[in-house]
C-alpha positions as a Markdown table, in Angstrom:
| # | Residue | x | y | z |
|---|---|---|---|---|
| 1 | Met | 9.6 | -8.3 | 44.5 |
| 2 | Arg | 7.4 | -6.6 | 46.9 |
| 3 | Ala | 7.2 | -3.0 | 48.2 |
| 4 | Val | 5.2 | -1.2 | 50.7 |
| 5 | Ala | 5.1 | 2.6 | 49.8 |
| 6 | Gln | 3.6 | 5.0 | 52.2 |
| 7 | Val | 2.9 | 8.8 | 51.4 |
| 8 | Val | 4.8 | 10.6 | 54.3 |
| 9 | Thr | 5.3 | 14.1 | 55.4 |
| 10 | Glu | 8.6 | 13.0 | 57.0 |
| 11 | Ala | 10.4 | 9.8 | 57.7 |
| 12 | Lys | 13.7 | 8.6 | 59.1 |
| 13 | Val | 15.8 | 5.5 | 59.8 |
| 14 | Ile | 18.0 | 5.2 | 62.9 |
| 15 | Val | 20.8 | 2.5 | 63.3 |
| 16 | Glu | 22.6 | 2.4 | 66.7 |
| 17 | Gly | 21.5 | 6.0 | 67.6 |
| 18 | Glu | 22.6 | 7.5 | 64.1 |
| 19 | Val | 20.3 | 8.8 | 61.8 |
| 20 | Val | 21.5 | 7.0 | 58.5 |
| 21 | Gly | 18.5 | 8.1 | 56.2 |
| 22 | Ser | 15.8 | 11.0 | 56.5 |
| 23 | Ile | 13.5 | 12.8 | 54.2 |
| 24 | Leu | 11.2 | 15.5 | 54.5 |
| 25 | Gly | 7.9 | 15.3 | 52.5 |
| 26 | Pro | 5.7 | 15.1 | 50.6 |
| 27 | Gly | 7.5 | 12.0 | 49.5 |
| 28 | Leu | 7.4 | 8.2 | 49.9 |
| 29 | Cys | 8.6 | 5.7 | 52.6 |
| 30 | Val | 9.2 | 2.3 | 50.7 |
| 31 | Leu | 9.7 | -0.8 | 52.3 |
| 32 | Val | 11.4 | -3.3 | 49.8 |
| 33 | Gly | 11.3 | -7.2 | 50.0 |
| 34 | Val | 12.9 | -9.5 | 47.7 |
| 35 | Thr | 12.6 | -13.3 | 46.8 |
| 36 | His | 14.6 | -15.8 | 45.5 |
| 37 | Asp | 14.0 | -15.5 | 41.7 |
| 38 | Asp | 13.7 | -11.6 | 41.6 |
| 39 | Thr | 15.7 | -9.9 | 38.9 |
| 40 | Pro | 17.6 | -6.4 | 38.1 |
| 41 | Glu | 14.8 | -6.1 | 35.5 |
| 42 | Gln | 12.0 | -6.3 | 38.3 |
| 43 | Ala | 14.1 | -3.8 | 40.3 |
| 44 | Ala | 13.9 | -1.2 | 37.5 |
| 45 | Leu | 10.4 | -1.7 | 37.0 |
| 46 | Leu | 9.7 | -1.0 | 40.5 |
| 47 | Ala | 11.9 | 2.0 | 40.5 |
| 48 | Arg | 9.9 | 3.4 | 37.6 |
| 49 | Lys | 6.6 | 2.6 | 39.5 |
| 50 | Leu | 7.5 | 4.3 | 42.4 |
| 51 | Trp | 9.0 | 7.4 | 40.6 |
| 52 | Ser | 5.8 | 7.7 | 38.6 |
| 53 | Leu | 3.0 | 6.5 | 40.9 |
| 54 | Arg | 0.4 | 9.2 | 41.3 |
| 55 | Val | -0.4 | 9.0 | 45.1 |
| 56 | Leu | 0.8 | 12.4 | 46.3 |
| 57 | Glu | -1.5 | 15.4 | 46.7 |
| 58 | Gly | -3.5 | 16.4 | 43.7 |
| 59 | Glu | -2.7 | 13.1 | 42.0 |
| 60 | Lys | 1.0 | 13.7 | 41.6 |
| 61 | Ser | 4.0 | 11.6 | 41.5 |
| 62 | Cys | 7.5 | 11.9 | 43.1 |
| 63 | Ser | 8.7 | 12.8 | 39.7 |
| 64 | Asp | 6.1 | 15.5 | 39.1 |
| 65 | Leu | 7.0 | 17.2 | 42.5 |
| 66 | Asp | 10.7 | 16.0 | 42.7 |
| 67 | Ala | 9.5 | 14.5 | 46.0 |
| 68 | Pro | 12.2 | 12.3 | 47.8 |
| 69 | Leu | 12.0 | 8.6 | 48.6 |
| 70 | Leu | 13.3 | 6.7 | 51.6 |
| 71 | Val | 14.0 | 3.2 | 50.6 |
| 72 | Ile | 14.4 | 0.3 | 53.2 |
| 73 | Ser | 15.0 | -3.3 | 52.9 |
| 74 | Gln | 12.5 | -5.4 | 54.5 |
| 75 | Phe | 12.8 | -9.1 | 54.2 |
| 76 | Thr | 9.9 | -9.7 | 56.6 |
| 77 | Leu | 7.5 | -8.7 | 53.5 |
| 78 | Tyr | 8.1 | -12.3 | 52.4 |
| 79 | Gly | 7.2 | -13.7 | 56.0 |
| 80 | Asp | 4.4 | -16.5 | 56.0 |
| 81 | Ala | 2.3 | -16.8 | 59.1 |
| 82 | Arg | -0.5 | -19.0 | 57.6 |
| 83 | Lys | 0.6 | -22.0 | 59.8 |
| 84 | Gly | 1.3 | -22.1 | 63.6 |
| 85 | Arg | 2.3 | -18.9 | 65.4 |
| 86 | Arg | 5.7 | -18.0 | 64.2 |
| 87 | Pro | 6.1 | -16.8 | 60.6 |
| 88 | Thr | 8.5 | -18.4 | 58.2 |
| 89 | Trp | 11.0 | -16.6 | 56.1 |
| 90 | Asn | 11.6 | -19.2 | 53.6 |
| 91 | Ala | 10.3 | -17.1 | 50.5 |
| 92 | Ala | 12.9 | -14.2 | 51.5 |
| 93 | Ala | 15.9 | -14.1 | 49.6 |
| 94 | Pro | 19.2 | -14.4 | 51.6 |
| 95 | Gly | 21.3 | -11.1 | 52.0 |
| 96 | Pro | 23.7 | -12.0 | 49.0 |
| 97 | Val | 20.8 | -12.0 | 46.7 |
| 98 | Ala | 18.6 | -9.4 | 48.2 |
| 99 | Glu | 21.0 | -6.6 | 48.9 |
| 100 | Pro | 22.3 | -6.1 | 45.3 |
| 101 | Leu | 18.5 | -5.9 | 44.2 |
| 102 | Val | 17.6 | -3.5 | 46.9 |
| 103 | Asp | 20.7 | -1.5 | 45.7 |
| 104 | Glu | 19.4 | -1.7 | 42.1 |
| 105 | Val | 16.1 | -0.1 | 43.1 |
| 106 | Val | 17.8 | 2.8 | 44.6 |
| 107 | Ala | 20.3 | 3.0 | 41.7 |
| 108 | Gln | 17.4 | 3.0 | 39.3 |
| 109 | Leu | 15.5 | 5.7 | 41.2 |
| 110 | Arg | 18.5 | 7.9 | 41.1 |
| 111 | Ala | 19.2 | 7.5 | 37.6 |
| 112 | Leu | 15.7 | 8.8 | 37.0 |
| 113 | Gly | 16.6 | 11.6 | 38.9 |
| 114 | Ala | 15.0 | 11.0 | 42.4 |
| 115 | Thr | 16.4 | 12.0 | 45.7 |
| 116 | Val | 16.8 | 8.8 | 47.7 |
| 117 | Glu | 17.7 | 8.2 | 51.2 |
| 118 | Thr | 18.1 | 4.5 | 52.6 |
| 119 | Gly | 18.5 | 2.5 | 55.5 |
| 120 | Arg | 21.1 | 0.0 | 56.3 |
| 121 | Phe | 20.8 | -3.4 | 54.8 |
| 122 | Gly | 20.9 | -6.2 | 57.7 |
| 123 | Ala | 20.9 | -3.6 | 60.4 |
| 124 | Asp | 18.6 | -3.2 | 63.2 |
| 125 | Met | 16.7 | -0.2 | 62.2 |
| 126 | Lys | 14.4 | 2.1 | 64.0 |
| 127 | Val | 12.0 | 3.4 | 61.3 |
| 128 | Ser | 9.8 | 6.5 | 62.1 |
| 129 | Leu | 7.3 | 8.2 | 60.0 |
| 130 | Val | 4.5 | 10.5 | 59.6 |
| 131 | Asn | 2.0 | 8.6 | 57.3 |
| 132 | Asp | -0.1 | 11.2 | 55.1 |
| 133 | Gly | -3.6 | 10.3 | 54.8 |
| 134 | Pro | -2.9 | 7.5 | 55.7 |
| 135 | Phe | -2.1 | 6.5 | 52.4 |
| 136 | Thr | -0.3 | 2.7 | 51.8 |
| 137 | Val | -0.1 | 0.9 | 48.6 |
| 138 | Leu | 1.3 | -2.5 | 48.2 |
| 139 | Leu | 3.2 | -3.2 | 44.8 |
| 140 | Glu | 4.3 | -6.7 | 43.6 |
| 141 | Phe | 6.6 | -7.4 | 40.5 |
């Protein structure tokens, strides 16, 4: 499981002209990618890491500030462009595997007390954000 976490002052996801998720920061916009052998336990570890990651101003975490998170599925995090000119997506888990695990990250965050907004799995999403810093971290489990 891979995640790109960005510290933001605001972020939103639009699908077919409709805002389906938005946050006002400080908070985290998190892109989550799933590979074939990822597990619900890894999703829980990722959620705990995101909730407690001390990357907000003053070395605070989302849990310290009750800061919101916007979680967006992103299969392209497992794209491989080492050969040729077109990336391959072989390492990305198919939707029936990936969607429940992205949902598990969200559920685990909410169980920890987080305010979480989401994108829409499999949709053509337009994501906009204001990256604060900029500050971006790659997490892998």
